[in-house]
Short mmCIF file of C-alpha atoms and ligand atoms in Angstrom, two decimals:
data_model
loop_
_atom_site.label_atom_id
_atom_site.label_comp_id
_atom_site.label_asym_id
_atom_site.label_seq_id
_atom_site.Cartn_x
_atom_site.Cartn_y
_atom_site.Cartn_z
CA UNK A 1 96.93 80.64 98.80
CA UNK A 2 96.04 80.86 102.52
CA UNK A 3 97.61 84.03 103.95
CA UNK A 4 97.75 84.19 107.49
CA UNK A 5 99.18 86.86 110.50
CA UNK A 6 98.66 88.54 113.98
CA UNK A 7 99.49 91.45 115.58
CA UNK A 8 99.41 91.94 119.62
CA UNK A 9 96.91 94.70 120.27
CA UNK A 10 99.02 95.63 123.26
CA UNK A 11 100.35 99.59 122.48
CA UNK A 12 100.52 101.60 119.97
CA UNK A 13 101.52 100.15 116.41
CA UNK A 14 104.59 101.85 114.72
CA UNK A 15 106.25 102.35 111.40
CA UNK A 16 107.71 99.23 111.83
CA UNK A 17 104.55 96.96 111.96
CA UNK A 18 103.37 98.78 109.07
CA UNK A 19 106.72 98.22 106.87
CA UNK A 20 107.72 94.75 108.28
CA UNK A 21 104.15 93.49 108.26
CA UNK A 22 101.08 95.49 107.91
CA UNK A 23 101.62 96.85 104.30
CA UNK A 24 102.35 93.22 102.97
CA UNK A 25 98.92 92.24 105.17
CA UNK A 26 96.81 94.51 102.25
CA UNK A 27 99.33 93.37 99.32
CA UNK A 28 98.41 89.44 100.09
CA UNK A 29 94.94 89.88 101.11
CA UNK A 30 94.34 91.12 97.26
CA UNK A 31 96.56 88.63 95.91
CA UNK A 32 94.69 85.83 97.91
CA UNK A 33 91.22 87.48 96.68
CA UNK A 34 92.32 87.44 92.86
CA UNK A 35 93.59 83.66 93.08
CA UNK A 36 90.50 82.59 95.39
CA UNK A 37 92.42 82.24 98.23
CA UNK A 38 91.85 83.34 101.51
CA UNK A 39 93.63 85.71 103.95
CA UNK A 40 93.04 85.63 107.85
CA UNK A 41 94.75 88.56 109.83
CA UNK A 42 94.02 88.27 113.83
CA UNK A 43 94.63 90.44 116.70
CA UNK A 44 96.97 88.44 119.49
CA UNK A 45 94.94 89.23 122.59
CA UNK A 46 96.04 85.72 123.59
CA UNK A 47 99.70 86.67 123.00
CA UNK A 48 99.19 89.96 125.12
CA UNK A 49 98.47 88.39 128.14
CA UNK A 50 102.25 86.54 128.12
CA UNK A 51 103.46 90.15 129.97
CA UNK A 52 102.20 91.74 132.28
CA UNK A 53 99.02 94.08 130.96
CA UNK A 54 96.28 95.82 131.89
CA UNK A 55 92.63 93.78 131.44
CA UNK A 56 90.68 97.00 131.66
CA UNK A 57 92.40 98.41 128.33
CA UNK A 58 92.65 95.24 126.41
CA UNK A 59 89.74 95.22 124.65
CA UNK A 60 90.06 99.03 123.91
CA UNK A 61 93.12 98.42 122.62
CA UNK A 62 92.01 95.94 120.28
CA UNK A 63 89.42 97.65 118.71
CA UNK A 64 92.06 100.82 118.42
CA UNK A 65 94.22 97.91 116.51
CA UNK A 66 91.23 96.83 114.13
CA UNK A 67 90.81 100.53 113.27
CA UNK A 68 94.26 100.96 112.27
CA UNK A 69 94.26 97.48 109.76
CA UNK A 70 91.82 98.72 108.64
CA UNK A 71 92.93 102.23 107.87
CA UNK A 72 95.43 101.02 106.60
CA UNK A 73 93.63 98.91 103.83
CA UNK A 74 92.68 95.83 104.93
CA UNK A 75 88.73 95.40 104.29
CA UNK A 76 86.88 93.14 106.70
CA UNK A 77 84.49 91.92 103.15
CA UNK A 78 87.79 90.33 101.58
CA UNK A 79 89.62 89.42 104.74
CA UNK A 80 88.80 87.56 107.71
CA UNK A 81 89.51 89.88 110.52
CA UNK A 82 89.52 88.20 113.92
CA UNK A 83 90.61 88.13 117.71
CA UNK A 84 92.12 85.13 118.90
CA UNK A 85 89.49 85.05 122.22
CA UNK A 86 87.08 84.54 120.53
CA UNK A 87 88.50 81.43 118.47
CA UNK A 88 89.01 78.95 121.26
CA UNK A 89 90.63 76.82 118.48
CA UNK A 90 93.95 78.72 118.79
CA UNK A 91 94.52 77.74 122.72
CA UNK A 92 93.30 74.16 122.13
CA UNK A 93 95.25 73.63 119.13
CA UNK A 94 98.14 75.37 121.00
CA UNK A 95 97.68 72.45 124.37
CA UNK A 96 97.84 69.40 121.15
CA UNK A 97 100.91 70.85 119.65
CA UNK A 98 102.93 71.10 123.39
CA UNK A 99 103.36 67.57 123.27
CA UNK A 100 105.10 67.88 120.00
CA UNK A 101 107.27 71.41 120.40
CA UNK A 102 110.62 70.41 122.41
CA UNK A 103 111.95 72.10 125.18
CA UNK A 104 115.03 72.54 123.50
CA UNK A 105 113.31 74.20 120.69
CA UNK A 106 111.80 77.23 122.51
CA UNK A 107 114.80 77.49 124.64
CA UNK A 108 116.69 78.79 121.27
CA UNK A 109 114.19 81.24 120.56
CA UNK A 110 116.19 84.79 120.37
CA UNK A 111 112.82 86.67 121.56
CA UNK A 112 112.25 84.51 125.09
CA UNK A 113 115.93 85.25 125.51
CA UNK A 114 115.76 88.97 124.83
CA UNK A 115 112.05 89.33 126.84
CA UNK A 116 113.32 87.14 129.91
CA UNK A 117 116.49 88.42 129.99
CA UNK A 118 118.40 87.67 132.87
CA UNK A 119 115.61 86.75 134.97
CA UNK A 120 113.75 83.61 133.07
CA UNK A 121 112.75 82.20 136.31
CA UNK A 122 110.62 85.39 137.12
CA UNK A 123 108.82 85.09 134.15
CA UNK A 124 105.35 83.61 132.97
CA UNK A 125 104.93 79.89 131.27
CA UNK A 126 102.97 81.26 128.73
CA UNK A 127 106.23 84.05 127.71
CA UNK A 128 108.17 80.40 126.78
CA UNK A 129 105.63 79.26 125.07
CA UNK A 130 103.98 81.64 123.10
CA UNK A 131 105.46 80.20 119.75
CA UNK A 132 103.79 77.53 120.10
CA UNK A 133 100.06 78.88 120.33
CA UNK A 134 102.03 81.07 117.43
CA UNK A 135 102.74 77.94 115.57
CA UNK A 136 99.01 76.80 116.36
CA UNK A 137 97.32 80.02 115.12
CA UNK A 138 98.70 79.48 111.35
CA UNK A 139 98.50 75.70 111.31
CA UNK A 140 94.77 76.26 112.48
CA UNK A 141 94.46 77.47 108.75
CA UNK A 142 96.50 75.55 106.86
CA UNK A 143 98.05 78.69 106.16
CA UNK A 144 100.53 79.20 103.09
CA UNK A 145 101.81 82.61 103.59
CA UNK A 146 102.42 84.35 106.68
CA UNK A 147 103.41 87.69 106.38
CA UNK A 148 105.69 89.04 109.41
CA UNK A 149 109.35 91.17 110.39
CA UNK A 150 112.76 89.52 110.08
CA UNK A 151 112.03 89.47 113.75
CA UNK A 152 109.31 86.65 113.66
CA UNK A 153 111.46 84.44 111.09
CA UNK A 154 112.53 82.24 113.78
CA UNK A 155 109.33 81.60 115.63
CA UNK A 156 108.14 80.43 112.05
CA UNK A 157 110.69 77.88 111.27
CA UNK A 158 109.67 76.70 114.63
CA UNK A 159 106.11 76.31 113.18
CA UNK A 160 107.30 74.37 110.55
CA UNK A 161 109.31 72.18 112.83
CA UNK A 162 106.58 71.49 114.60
CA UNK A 163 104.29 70.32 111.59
CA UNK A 164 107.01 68.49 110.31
CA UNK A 165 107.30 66.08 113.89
CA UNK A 166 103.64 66.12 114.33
CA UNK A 167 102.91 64.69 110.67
CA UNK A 168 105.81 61.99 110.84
CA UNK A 169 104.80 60.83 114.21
CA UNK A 170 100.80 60.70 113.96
CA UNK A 171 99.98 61.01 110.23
CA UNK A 172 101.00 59.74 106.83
CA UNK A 173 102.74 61.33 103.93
CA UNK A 174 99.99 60.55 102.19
CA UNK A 175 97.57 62.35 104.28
CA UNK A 176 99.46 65.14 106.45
CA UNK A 177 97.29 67.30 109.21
CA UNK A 178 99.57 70.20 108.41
CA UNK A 179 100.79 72.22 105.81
CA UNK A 180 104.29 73.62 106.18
CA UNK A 181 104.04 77.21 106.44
CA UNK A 182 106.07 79.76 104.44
CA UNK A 183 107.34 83.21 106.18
CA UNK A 184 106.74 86.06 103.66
CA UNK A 185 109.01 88.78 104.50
CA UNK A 186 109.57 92.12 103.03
CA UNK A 187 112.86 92.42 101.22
CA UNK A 188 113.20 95.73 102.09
CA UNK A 189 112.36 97.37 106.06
CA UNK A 190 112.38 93.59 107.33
CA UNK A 191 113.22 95.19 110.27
CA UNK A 192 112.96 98.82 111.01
CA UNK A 193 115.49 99.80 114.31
CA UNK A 194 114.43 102.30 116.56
CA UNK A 195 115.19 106.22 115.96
CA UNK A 196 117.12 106.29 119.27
CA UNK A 197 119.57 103.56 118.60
CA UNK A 198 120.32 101.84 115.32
CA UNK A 199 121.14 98.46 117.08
CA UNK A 200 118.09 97.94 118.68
CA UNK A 201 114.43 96.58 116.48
CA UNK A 202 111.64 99.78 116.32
CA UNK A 203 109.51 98.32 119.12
CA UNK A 204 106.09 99.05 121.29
CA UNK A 205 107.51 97.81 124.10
CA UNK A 206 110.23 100.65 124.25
CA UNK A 207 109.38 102.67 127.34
CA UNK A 208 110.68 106.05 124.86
CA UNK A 209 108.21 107.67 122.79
CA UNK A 210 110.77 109.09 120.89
CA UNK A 211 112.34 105.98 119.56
CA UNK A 212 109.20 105.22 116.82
CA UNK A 213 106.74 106.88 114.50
CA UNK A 214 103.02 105.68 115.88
CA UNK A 215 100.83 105.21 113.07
CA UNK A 216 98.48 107.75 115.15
CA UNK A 217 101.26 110.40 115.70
CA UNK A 218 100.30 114.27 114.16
CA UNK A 219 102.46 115.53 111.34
CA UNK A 220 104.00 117.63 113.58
CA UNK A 221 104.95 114.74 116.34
CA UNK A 222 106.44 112.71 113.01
CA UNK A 223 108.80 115.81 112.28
CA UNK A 224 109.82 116.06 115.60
CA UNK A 225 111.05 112.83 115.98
CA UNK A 226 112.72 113.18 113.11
CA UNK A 227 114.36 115.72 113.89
CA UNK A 228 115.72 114.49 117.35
CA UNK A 229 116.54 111.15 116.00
CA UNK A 230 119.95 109.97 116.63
CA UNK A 231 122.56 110.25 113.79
CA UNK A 232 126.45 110.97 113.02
CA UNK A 233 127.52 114.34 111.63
CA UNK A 234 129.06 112.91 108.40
CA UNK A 235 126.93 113.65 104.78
CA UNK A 236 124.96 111.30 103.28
CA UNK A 237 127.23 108.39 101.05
CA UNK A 238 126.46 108.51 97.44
CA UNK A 239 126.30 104.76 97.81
CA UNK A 240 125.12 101.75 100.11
CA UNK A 241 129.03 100.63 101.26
CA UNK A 242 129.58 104.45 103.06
CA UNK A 243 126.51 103.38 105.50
CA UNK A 244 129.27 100.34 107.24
CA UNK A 245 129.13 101.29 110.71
CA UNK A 246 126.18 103.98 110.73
CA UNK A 247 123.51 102.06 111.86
CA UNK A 248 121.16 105.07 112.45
CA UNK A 249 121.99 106.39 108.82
CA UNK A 250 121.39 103.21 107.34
CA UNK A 251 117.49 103.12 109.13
CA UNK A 252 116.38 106.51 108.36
CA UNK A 253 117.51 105.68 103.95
CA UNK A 254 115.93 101.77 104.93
CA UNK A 255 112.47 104.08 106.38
CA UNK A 256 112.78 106.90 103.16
CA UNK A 257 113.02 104.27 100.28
CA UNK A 258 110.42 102.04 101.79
CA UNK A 259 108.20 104.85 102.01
CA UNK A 260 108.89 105.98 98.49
CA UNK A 261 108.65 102.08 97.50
CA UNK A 262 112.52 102.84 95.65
CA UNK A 263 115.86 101.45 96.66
CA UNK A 264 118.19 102.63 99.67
CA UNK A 265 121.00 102.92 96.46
CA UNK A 266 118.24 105.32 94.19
CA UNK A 267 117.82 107.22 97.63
CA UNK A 268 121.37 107.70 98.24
CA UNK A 269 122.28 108.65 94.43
CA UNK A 270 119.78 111.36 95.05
CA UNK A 271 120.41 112.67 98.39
CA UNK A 272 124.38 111.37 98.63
CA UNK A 273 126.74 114.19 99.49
CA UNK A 274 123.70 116.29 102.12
CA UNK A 275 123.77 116.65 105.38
CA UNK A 276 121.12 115.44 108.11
CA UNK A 277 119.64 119.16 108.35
CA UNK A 278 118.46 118.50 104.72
CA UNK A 279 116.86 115.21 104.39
CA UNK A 280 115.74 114.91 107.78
CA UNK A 281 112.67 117.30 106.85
CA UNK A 282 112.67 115.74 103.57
CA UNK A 283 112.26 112.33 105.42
CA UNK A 284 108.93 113.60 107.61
CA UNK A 285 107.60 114.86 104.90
CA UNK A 286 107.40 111.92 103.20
CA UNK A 287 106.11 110.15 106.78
CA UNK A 288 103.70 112.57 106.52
CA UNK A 289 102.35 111.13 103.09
CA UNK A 290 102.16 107.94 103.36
CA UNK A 291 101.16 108.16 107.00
CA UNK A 292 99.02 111.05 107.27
CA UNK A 293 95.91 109.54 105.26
CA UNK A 294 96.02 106.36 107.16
CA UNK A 295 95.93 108.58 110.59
CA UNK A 296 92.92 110.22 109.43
CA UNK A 297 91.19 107.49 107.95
CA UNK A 298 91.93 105.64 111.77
CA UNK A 299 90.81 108.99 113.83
CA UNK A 300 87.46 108.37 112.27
CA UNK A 301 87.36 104.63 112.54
CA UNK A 302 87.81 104.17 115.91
CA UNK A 303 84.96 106.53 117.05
CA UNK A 304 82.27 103.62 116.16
CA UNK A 305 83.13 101.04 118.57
CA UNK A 306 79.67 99.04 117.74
CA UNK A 307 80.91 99.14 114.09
CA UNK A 308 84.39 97.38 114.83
CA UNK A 309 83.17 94.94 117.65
CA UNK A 310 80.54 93.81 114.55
CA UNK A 311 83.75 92.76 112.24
CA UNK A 312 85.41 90.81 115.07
CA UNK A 313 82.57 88.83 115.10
CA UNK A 314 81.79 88.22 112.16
CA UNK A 315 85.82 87.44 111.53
CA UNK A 316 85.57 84.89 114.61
CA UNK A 317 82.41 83.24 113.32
CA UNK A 318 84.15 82.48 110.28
CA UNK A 319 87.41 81.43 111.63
CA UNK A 320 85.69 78.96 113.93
CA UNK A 321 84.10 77.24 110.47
CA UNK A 322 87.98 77.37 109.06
CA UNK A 323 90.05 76.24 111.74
CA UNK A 324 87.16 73.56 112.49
CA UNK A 325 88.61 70.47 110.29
CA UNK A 326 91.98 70.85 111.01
CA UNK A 327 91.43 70.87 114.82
CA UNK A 328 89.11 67.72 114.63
CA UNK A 329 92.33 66.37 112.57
CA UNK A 330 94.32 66.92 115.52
CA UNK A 331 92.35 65.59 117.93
CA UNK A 332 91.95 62.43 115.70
CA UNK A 333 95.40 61.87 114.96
CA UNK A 334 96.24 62.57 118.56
CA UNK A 335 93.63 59.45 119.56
CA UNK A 336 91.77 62.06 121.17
CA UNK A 337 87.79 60.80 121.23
CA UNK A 338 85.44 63.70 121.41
CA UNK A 339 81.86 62.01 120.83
N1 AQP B 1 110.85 97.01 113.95
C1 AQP B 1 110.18 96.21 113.12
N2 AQP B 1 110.51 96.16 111.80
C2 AQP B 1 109.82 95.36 110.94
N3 AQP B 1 108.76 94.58 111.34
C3 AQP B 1 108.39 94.62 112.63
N4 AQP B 1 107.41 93.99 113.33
C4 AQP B 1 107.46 94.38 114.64
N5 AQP B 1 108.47 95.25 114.82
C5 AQP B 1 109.07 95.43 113.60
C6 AQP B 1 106.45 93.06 112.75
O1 AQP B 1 105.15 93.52 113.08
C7 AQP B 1 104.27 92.39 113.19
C8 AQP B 1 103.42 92.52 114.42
O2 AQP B 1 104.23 92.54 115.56
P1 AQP B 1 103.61 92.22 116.99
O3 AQP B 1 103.00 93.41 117.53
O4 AQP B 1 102.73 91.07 116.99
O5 AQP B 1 104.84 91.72 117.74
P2 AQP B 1 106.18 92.30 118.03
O6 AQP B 1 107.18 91.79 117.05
O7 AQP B 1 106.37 91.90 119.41
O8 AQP B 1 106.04 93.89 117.84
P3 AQP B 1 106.77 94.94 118.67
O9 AQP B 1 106.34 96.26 118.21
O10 AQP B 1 108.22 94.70 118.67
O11 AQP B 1 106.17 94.72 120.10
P4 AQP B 1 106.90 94.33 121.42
O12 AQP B 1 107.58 95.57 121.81
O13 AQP B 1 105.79 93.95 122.32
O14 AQP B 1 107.86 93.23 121.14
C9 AQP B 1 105.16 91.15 113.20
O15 AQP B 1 105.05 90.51 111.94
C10 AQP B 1 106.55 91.69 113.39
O16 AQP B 1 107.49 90.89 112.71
#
C-alpha cells in the first residue's frame, strides 16, 4: 500500500480539504503503517505557481500548511511529509511524461476549463498542464492510493491514462515503469459546496470569506458563518428525497453528518421537521468540536518555524531515495542516457 497526495499551500485550507481529503490523509497513513506500507503527503508549491501568487508568502504559507497536517494528525515519524521544491524528481518526471499526455487529454479537463474560463489564451502553460506534473507526483511513488475530493477524480484517471500509454509504448507487460493509480475518495463530503451558494465546490480561491470554514477560524467566526450561510425558509425533510432542489440544505446535513461521522438520513431522522434557527447553532457547535482542537493544536505549531522547515527536509530527503528508481526507469525506457 503506497498512499500518496498534495495539497497547494496557496491560502487558507477549509472544511472542505479536511472532509474531501485531509481526514482520509491520517486514516491511510495508519492503515499504510499497520500493513508496512508507506504514505507520502506533499505540499504543491510547484502547483501554486500555475496562478498568479505572491513569492514572498510562499514559503510562509507552506509551513502554515505543514502545521495544519499536522494538527490535524498526520505525524511526520510515520509519514513522509514533503514539498515538491525540494524533490526535483516531480518537474523532471513531469517534462518525460509530456511526451506521453495528449493535448486532447488536458483540453477535457473540467478544472483548466473552469480556471481559464473564457480567457485560455491569457493564461499560463503550466495552468494546462498541471495534471500532468499531478500525474508525475504519484507515479514518482508508485503510489496505490491517492486520497483526494470528487473534484480531483478526473485529473486522476488522467494519471492512469497516462501510465497506461507510457507502459504500452516503452515497456513490457511483464515489466511496467508504472503502477496504475487508484483515487480514494470519501463516500461521504466528496465535495463540500460553498456556504454562499450550493452550486458552487467550498474553495480557497473564493475571493468571500464567508463562503468556507478555515481550519484556523475562532469558534465564534465558525458560528457566524453559520449563521449567515445561505438557505431556504422551508424545515428540515425527515428524509434525503425532501433535499431535491435545496442545494444549500443538502451541504450544511452533507457538513453535520460528516462531522458526526453518521449518515445525512440518521441526521435528518433526528433533526427532520426544525427550522434553520435550530440546527444552524447546533451545526457550529459541532464545527466547533471537531475543529476547535485541531485550531489549537495548529496555533501552537506554527510558532516554531525551525521545527517545521526540519520535517520538510527530512520528508524531501526521503522522497528523493523513493522516487529515485522509478525516475531512472523513465529515463531508461525513454532511451534517455544519463552516465
Ligand atoms: N470543496 C471540497 N470538498 C471536498 N474536497 C475538496 N478538496 C478541495 N476542495 C474540496 C480536496 O482537497 C485536496 C487539496 O486541494 P488543493 O488545495 O490541492 O486543490 P484544490 O482542489 O484546488 O483546492 P481548493 O480549495 O478548491 O483551491 P482552489 O481554490 O485553489 O482551487 C484535494 O484532494 C481536493 O480534492
Amino acid at each position: 500500500m503506497i498512499v500518496v497526495s498534495g495539497i497547494q499551500p496557496t491560502g487558507k485550507p477549509h472544511l472542505g480539504n479536511y472532509l474531501g481529503a485531509i481526514r482520509n490523509y491520517v486514516k491511510l497513513q495508519d492503515e499504510a503503517a499497520a500493513q508496512d506500507g508507506k504514505c507520502l503527503i506533499f505540499l504543491a508549491d510547484l502547483h501554486a505557481i500555475s496562478m498568479p501568487h505572491e513569492p514572498q508568502d510562499l514559503h510562509a504559507s507552506t509551513l502554515e500548511m505543514v502545521a495544519t497536517l499536522v494538527a490535524c494528525g498526520l505525524d511526520p515519524a510515520k509519514t513522509v511529509l514533503f514539498n515538491q521544491a525540494q524533490v526535483p524528481a516531480h518537474a523532471e518526471l513531469q517534462w518525460l511524461l509530456m511526451g506521453t499526455a495528449r493535448m486532447g487529454w488536458l483540453n477535457r479537463m473540467t478544472q483548466w476549463k473552469d480556471k481559464a474560463g473564457k480567457n485560455r489564451e491569457g493564461q499560463s502553460v503550466a495552468l494546462f498542464s498541471y495534471p500532468v506534473l499531478q500525474a508525475a507526483d504519484v507515479l514518482l511513488y508508485q503510489a496505490t492510493h491517492v486520497p483526494v475530493g470528487e473534484d480531483q477524480k478526473q485529473h486522476l484517471e488522467l494519471a492512469r491514462d497516462i501510465a497506461q500509454k507510457f507502459n504500452n509504448d516503452f515497456a513490457s507487460e511483464e515489466a511496467p515503469v508504472f503502477t496504475q493509480p487508484e483515487p480514494y475518495i470519501p463516500k461521504a463530503a466528496a465535495r463540500i459546496m460553498s456556504l454562499r451558494d450550493g452550486s458552487r465546490k467550498m474553495s480557497k480561491s473564493e475571493p468571500s470569506d464567508m463562503s468556507r470554514i478555515n481550519l484556523s477560524d475562532t469558534a465564534d467566526e465558525m458560528a457566524q458563518k453559520v449563521k449567515k450561510a445561505k438557505t431556504d425558509p422551508e424545515p428540515l425533510p425527515s428524509e434525503m428525497a425532501g433535499l431535491e432542489g435545496r442545494a444549500e440544505a443538502l451541504n450544511l446535513i452533507t457538513i453535520f453528518a460528516a462531522l458526526a461521522e453518521t449518515t445525512p438520513d440518521a441526521v435528518l431522522a433526528e433533526y427532520g421537521g426544525q427550522g434553520f434557527g435550530h440546527f444552524k447553532p447546533v451545526l457550529a457547535e459541532k464545527l466547533v468540536e471537531v475543529l476547535g482542537p485541531i485550531r489549537t493544536r495548529f496555533v501552537e505549531l506554527k510558532e516554531d518555524r525551525e521545527a517545521l522547515d526540519a520535517i520538510l527536509a527530512r520528508g524531501a530527503s526521503q522522497a528523493r531515495e523513493l522516487g529515485r528508481p522509478t525516475l531512472d526507469s523513465a529515463y531508461r525506457a525513454l532511451g534517455l542516457v544519463r552516465n
